[in-house]
mmCIF file with all atom_site columns, C-alpha atoms in Angstrom:
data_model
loop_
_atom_site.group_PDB
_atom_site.id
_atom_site.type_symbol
_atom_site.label_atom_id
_atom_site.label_alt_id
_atom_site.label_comp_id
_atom_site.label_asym_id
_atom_site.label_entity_id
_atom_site.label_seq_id
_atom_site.pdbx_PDB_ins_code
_atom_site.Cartn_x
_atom_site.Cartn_y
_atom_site.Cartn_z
_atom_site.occupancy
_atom_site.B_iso_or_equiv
_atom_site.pdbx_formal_charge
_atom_site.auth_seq_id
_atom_site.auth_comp_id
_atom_site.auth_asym_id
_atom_site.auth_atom_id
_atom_site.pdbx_PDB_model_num
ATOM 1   C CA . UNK A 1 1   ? 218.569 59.979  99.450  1.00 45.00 ? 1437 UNK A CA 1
ATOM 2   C CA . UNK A 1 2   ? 216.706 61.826  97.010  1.00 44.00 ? 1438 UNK A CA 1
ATOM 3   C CA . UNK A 1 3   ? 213.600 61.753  98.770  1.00 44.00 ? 1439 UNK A CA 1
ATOM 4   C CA . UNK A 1 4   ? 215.368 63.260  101.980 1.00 44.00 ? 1440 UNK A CA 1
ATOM 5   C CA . UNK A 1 5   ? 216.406 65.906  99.507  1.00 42.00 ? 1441 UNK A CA 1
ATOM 6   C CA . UNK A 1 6   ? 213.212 66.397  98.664  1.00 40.00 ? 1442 UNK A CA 1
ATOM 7   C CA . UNK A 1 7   ? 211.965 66.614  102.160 1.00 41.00 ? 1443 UNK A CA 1
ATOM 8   C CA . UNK A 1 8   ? 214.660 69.108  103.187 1.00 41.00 ? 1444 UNK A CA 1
ATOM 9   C CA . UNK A 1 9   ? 214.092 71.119  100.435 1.00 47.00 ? 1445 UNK A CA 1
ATOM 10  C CA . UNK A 1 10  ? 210.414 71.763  101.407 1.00 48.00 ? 1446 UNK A CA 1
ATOM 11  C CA . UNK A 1 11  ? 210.879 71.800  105.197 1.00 48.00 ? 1447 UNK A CA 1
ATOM 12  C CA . UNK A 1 12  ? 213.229 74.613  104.380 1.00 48.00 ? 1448 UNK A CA 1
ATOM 13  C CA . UNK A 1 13  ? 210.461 76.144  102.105 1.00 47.00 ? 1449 UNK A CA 1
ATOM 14  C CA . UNK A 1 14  ? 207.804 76.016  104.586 1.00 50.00 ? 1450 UNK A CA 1
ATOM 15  C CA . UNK A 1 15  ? 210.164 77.691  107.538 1.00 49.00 ? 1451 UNK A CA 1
ATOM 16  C CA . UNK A 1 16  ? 210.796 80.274  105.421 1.00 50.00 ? 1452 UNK A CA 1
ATOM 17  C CA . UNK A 1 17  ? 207.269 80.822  104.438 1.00 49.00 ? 1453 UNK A CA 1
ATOM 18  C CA . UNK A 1 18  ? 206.335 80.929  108.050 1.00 48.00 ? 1454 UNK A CA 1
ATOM 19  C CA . UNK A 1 19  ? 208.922 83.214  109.121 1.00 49.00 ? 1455 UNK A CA 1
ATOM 20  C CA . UNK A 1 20  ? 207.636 85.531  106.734 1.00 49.00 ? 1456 UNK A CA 1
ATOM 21  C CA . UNK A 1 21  ? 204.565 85.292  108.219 1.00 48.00 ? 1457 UNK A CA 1
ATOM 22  C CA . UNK A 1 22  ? 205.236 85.496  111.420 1.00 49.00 ? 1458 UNK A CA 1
ATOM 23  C CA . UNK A 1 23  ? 207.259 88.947  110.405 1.00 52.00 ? 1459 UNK A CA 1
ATOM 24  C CA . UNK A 1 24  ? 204.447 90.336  108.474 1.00 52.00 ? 1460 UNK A CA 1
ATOM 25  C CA . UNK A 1 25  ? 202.316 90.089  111.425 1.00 54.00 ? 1461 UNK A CA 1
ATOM 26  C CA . UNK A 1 26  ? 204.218 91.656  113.909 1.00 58.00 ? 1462 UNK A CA 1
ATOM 27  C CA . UNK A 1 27  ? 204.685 94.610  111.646 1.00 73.00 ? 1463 UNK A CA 1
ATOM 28  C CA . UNK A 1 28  ? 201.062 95.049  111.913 1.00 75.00 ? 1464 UNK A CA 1
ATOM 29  C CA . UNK A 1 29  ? 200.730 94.112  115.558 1.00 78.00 ? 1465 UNK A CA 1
ATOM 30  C CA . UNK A 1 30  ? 199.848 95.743  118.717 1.00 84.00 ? 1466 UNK A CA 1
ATOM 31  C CA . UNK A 1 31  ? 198.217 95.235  122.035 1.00 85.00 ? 1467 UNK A CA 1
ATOM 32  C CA . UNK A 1 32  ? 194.516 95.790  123.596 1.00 89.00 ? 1468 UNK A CA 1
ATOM 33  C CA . UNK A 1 33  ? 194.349 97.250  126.737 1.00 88.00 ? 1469 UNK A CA 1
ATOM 34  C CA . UNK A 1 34  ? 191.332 96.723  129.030 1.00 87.00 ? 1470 UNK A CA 1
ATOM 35  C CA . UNK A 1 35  ? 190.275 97.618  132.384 1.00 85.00 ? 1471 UNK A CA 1
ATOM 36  C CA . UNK A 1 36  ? 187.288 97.223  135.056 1.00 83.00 ? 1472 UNK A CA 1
ATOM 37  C CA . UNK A 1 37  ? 187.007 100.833 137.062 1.00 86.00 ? 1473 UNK A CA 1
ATOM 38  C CA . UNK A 1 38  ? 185.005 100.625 140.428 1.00 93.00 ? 1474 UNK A CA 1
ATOM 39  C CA . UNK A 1 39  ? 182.003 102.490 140.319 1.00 95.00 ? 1475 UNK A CA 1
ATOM 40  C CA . UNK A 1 40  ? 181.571 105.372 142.343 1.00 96.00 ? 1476 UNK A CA 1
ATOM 41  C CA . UNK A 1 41  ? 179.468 107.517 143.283 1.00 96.00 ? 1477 UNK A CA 1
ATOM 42  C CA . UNK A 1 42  ? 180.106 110.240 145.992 1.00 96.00 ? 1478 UNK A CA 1
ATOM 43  C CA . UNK A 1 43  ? 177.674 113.068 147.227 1.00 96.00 ? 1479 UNK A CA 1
ATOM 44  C CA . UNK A 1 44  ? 179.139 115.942 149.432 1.00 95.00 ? 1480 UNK A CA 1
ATOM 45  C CA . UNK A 1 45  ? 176.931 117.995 151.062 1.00 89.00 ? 1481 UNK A CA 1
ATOM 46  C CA . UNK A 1 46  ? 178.081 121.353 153.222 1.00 82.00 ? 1482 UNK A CA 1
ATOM 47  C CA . UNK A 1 47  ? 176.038 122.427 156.360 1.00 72.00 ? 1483 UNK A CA 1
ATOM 48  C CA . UNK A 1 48  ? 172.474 123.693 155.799 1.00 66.00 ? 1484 UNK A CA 1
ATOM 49  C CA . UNK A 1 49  ? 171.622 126.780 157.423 1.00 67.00 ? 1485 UNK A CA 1
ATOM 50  C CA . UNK A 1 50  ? 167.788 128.240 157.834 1.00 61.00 ? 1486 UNK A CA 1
ATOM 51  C CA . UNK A 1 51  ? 167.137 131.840 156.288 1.00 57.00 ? 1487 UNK A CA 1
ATOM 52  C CA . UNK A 1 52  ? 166.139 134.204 158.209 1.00 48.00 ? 1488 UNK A CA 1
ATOM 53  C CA . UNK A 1 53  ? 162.750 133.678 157.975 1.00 57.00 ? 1489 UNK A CA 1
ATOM 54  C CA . UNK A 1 54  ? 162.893 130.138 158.994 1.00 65.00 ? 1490 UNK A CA 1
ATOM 55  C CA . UNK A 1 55  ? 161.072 129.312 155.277 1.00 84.00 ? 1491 UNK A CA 1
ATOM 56  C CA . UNK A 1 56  ? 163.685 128.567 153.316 1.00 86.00 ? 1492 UNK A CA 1
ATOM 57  C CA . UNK A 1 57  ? 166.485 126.404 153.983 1.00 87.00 ? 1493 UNK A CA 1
ATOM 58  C CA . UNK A 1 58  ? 169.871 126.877 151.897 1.00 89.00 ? 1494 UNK A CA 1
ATOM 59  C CA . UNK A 1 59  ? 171.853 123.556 151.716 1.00 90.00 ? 1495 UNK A CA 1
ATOM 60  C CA . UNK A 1 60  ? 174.799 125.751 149.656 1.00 91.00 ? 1496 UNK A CA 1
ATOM 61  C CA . UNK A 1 61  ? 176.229 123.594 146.849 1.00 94.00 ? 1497 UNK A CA 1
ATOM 62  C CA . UNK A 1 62  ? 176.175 119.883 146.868 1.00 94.00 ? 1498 UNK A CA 1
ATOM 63  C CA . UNK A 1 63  ? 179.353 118.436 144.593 1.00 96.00 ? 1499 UNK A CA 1
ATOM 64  C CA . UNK A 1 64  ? 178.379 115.179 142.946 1.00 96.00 ? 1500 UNK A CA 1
ATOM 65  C CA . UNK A 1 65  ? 180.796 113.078 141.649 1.00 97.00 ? 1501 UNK A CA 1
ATOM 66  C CA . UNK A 1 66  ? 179.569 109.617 139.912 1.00 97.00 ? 1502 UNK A CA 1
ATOM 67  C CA . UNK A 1 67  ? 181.434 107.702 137.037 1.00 96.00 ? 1503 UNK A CA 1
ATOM 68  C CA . UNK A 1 68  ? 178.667 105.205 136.414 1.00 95.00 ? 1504 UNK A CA 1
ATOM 69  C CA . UNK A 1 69  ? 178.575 105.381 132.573 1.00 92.00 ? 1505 UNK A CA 1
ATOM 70  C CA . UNK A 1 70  ? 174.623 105.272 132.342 1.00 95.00 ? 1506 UNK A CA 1
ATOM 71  C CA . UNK A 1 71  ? 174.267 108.158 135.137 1.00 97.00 ? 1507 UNK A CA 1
ATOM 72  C CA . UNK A 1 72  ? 173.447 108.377 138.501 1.00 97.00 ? 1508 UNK A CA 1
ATOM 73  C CA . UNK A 1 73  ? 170.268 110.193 140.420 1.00 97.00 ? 1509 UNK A CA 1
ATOM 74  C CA . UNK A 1 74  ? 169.982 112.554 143.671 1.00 97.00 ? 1510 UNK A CA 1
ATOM 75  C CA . UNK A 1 75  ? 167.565 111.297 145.850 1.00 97.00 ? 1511 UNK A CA 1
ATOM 76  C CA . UNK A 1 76  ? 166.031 113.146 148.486 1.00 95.00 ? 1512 UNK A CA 1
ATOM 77  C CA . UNK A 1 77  ? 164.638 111.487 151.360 1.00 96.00 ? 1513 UNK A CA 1
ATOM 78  C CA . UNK A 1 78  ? 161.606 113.451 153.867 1.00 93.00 ? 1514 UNK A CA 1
ATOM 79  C CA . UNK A 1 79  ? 159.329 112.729 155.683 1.00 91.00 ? 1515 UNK A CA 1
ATOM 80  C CA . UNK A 1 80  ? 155.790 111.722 154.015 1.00 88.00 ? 1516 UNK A CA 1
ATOM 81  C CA . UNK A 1 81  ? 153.371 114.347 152.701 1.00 81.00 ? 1517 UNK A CA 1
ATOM 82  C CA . UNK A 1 82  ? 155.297 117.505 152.727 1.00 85.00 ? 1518 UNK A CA 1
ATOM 83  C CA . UNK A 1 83  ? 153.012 118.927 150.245 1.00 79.00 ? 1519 UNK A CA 1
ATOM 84  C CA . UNK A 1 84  ? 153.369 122.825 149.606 1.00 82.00 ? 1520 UNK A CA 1
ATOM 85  C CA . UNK A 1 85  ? 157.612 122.445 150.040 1.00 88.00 ? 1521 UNK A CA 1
ATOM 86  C CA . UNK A 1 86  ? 159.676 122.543 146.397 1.00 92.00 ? 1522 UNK A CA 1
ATOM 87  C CA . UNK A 1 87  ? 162.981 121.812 146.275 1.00 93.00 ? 1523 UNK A CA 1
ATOM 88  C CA . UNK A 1 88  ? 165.604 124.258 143.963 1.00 95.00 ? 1524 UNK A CA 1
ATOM 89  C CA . UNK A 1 89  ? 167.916 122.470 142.289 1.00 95.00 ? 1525 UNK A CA 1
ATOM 90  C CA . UNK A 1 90  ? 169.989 124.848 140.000 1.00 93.00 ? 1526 UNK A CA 1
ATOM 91  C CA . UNK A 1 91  ? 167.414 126.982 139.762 1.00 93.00 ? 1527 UNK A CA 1
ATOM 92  C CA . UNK A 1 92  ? 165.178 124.522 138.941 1.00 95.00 ? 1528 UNK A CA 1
ATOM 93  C CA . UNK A 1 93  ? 162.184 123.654 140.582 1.00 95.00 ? 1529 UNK A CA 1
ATOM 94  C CA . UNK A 1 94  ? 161.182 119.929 141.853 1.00 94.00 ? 1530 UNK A CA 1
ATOM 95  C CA . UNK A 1 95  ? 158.263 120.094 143.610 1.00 89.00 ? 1531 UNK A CA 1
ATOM 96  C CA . UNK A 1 96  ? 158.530 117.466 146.556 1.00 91.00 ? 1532 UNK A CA 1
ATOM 97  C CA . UNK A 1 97  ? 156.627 114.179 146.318 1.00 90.00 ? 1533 UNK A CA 1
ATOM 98  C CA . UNK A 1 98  ? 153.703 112.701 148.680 1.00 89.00 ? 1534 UNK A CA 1
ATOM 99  C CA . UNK A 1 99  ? 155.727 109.650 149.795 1.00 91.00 ? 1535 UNK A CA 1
ATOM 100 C CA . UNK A 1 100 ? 159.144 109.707 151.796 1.00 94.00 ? 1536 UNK A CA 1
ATOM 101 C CA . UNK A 1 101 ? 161.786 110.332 148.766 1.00 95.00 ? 1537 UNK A CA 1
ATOM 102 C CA . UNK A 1 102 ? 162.143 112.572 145.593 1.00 95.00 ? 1538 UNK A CA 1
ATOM 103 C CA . UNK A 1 103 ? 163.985 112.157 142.915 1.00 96.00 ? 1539 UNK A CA 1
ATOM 104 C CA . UNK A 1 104 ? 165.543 115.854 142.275 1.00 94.00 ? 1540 UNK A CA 1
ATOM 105 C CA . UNK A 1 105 ? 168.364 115.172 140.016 1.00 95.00 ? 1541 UNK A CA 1
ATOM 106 C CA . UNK A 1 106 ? 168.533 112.443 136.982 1.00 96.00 ? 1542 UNK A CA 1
ATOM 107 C CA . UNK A 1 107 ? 171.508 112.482 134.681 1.00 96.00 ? 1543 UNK A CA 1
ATOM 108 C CA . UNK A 1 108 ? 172.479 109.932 132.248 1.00 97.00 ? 1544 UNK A CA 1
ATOM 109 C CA . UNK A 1 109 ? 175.639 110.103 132.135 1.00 96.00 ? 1545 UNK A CA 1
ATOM 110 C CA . UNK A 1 110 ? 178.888 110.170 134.076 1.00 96.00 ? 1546 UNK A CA 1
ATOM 111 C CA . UNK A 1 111 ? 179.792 113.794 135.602 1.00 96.00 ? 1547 UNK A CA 1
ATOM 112 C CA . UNK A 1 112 ? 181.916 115.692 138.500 1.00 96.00 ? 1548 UNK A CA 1
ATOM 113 C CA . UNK A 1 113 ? 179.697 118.832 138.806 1.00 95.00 ? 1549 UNK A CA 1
ATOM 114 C CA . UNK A 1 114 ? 178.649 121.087 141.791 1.00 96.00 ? 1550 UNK A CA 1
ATOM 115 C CA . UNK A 1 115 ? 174.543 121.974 142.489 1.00 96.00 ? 1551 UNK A CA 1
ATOM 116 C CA . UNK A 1 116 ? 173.029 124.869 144.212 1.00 95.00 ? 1552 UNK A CA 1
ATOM 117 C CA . UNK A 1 117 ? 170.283 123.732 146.781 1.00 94.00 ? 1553 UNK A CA 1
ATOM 118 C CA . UNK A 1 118 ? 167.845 125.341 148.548 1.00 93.00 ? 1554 UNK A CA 1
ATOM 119 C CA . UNK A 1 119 ? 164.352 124.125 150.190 1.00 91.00 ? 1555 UNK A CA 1
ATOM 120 C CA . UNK A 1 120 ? 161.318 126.545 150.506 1.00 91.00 ? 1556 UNK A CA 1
ATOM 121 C CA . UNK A 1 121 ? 159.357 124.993 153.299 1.00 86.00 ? 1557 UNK A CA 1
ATOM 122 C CA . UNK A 1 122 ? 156.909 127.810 153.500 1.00 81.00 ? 1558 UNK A CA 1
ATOM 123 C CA . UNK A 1 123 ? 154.051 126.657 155.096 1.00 74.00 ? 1559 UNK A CA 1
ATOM 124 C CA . UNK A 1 124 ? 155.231 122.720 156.028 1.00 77.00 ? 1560 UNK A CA 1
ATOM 125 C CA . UNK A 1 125 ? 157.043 122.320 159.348 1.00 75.00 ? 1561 UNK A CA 1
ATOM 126 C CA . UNK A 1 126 ? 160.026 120.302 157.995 1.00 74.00 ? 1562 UNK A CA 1
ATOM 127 C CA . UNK A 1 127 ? 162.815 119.473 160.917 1.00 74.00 ? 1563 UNK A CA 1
ATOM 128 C CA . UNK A 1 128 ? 166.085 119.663 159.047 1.00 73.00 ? 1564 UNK A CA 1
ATOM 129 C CA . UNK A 1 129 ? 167.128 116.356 160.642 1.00 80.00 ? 1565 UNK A CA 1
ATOM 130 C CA . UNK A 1 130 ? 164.873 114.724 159.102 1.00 86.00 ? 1566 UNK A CA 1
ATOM 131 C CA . UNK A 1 131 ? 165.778 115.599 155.745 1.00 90.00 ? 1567 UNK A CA 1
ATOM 132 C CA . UNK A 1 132 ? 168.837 113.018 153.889 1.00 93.00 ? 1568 UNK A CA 1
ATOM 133 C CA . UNK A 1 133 ? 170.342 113.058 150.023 1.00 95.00 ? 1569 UNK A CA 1
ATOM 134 C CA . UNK A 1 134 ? 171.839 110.419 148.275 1.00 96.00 ? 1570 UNK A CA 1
ATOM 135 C CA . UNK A 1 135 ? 173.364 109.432 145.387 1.00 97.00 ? 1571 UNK A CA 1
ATOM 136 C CA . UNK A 1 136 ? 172.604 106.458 143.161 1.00 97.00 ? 1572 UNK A CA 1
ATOM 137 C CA . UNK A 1 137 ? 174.387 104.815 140.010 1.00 97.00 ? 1573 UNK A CA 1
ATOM 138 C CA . UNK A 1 138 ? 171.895 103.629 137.396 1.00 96.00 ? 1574 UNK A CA 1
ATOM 139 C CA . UNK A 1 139 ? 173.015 100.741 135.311 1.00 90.00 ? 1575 UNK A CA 1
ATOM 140 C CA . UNK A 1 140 ? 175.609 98.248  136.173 1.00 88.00 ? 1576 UNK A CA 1
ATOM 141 C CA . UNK A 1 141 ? 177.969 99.093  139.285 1.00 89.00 ? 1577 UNK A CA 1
ATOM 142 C CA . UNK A 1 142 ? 181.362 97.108  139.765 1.00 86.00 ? 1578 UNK A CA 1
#
């Protein structure tokens, strides 16, 4: 009898050591909250129209839109050797590479911003057809 006593005793010890842990803890508890996002990347692009001089070609303002967290790039894709045609990007000139694409924009990071864009084309004849722009995510996409 004594030794079921005995038993009790500590059974009763060790459930109320254990609620007291278990209270202690939740006191200090709290949750984690994660989340996969979809990458995306979206280029919009409003009609092109040729100045009036047929040399330049104002594409207005591009909006790009791209949540990949290491950045995204604006690729421009033309026909091959358009040598003597730069690209303004913001200002900014990119002069237009020998192959078929250009890389006119490289960010790295996410952003939702809008781009002025216009193509001098001053001596190159350029049909604005075959002209394209996209947008690419660098880093992983889900």
């Amino acid at each position: 009898m004594r030794k079921s006593m005995l038993l009790l005793g500590t059974m009763c010890l060790a459930a109320t050591a254990v609620g007291t842990t278990v209270q202690a803890s939740s006191e200090r508890g709290g949750f984690r909250l994660a989340a996969v996002v979809n990458t995306v990347c979206r280029l919009e692009l409003p009609g092109a129209s040729a100045g009036t001089s047929g040399q330049i070609i104002d594409f207005g303002s591009f909006y790009q839109l791209c949540n990949a967290r290491n950045g995204y790039r604006v690729v421009m894709r033309h026909p091959a050797n358009m040598e003597g045609a730069t690209l303004f990007w913001d200002g900014r000139a990119v002069p237009i590479s020998q192959g078929t694409e250009t890389v006119i924009a490289d960010e790295n990071h996410a952003a939702s911003k809008y781009s002025d864009v216009r193509l001098d084309v001053r001596g190159v004849d350029v049909p604005i057809s075959s002209l394209s722009f996209r947008i690419d995510p660098k880093g992983s996409v889900y």
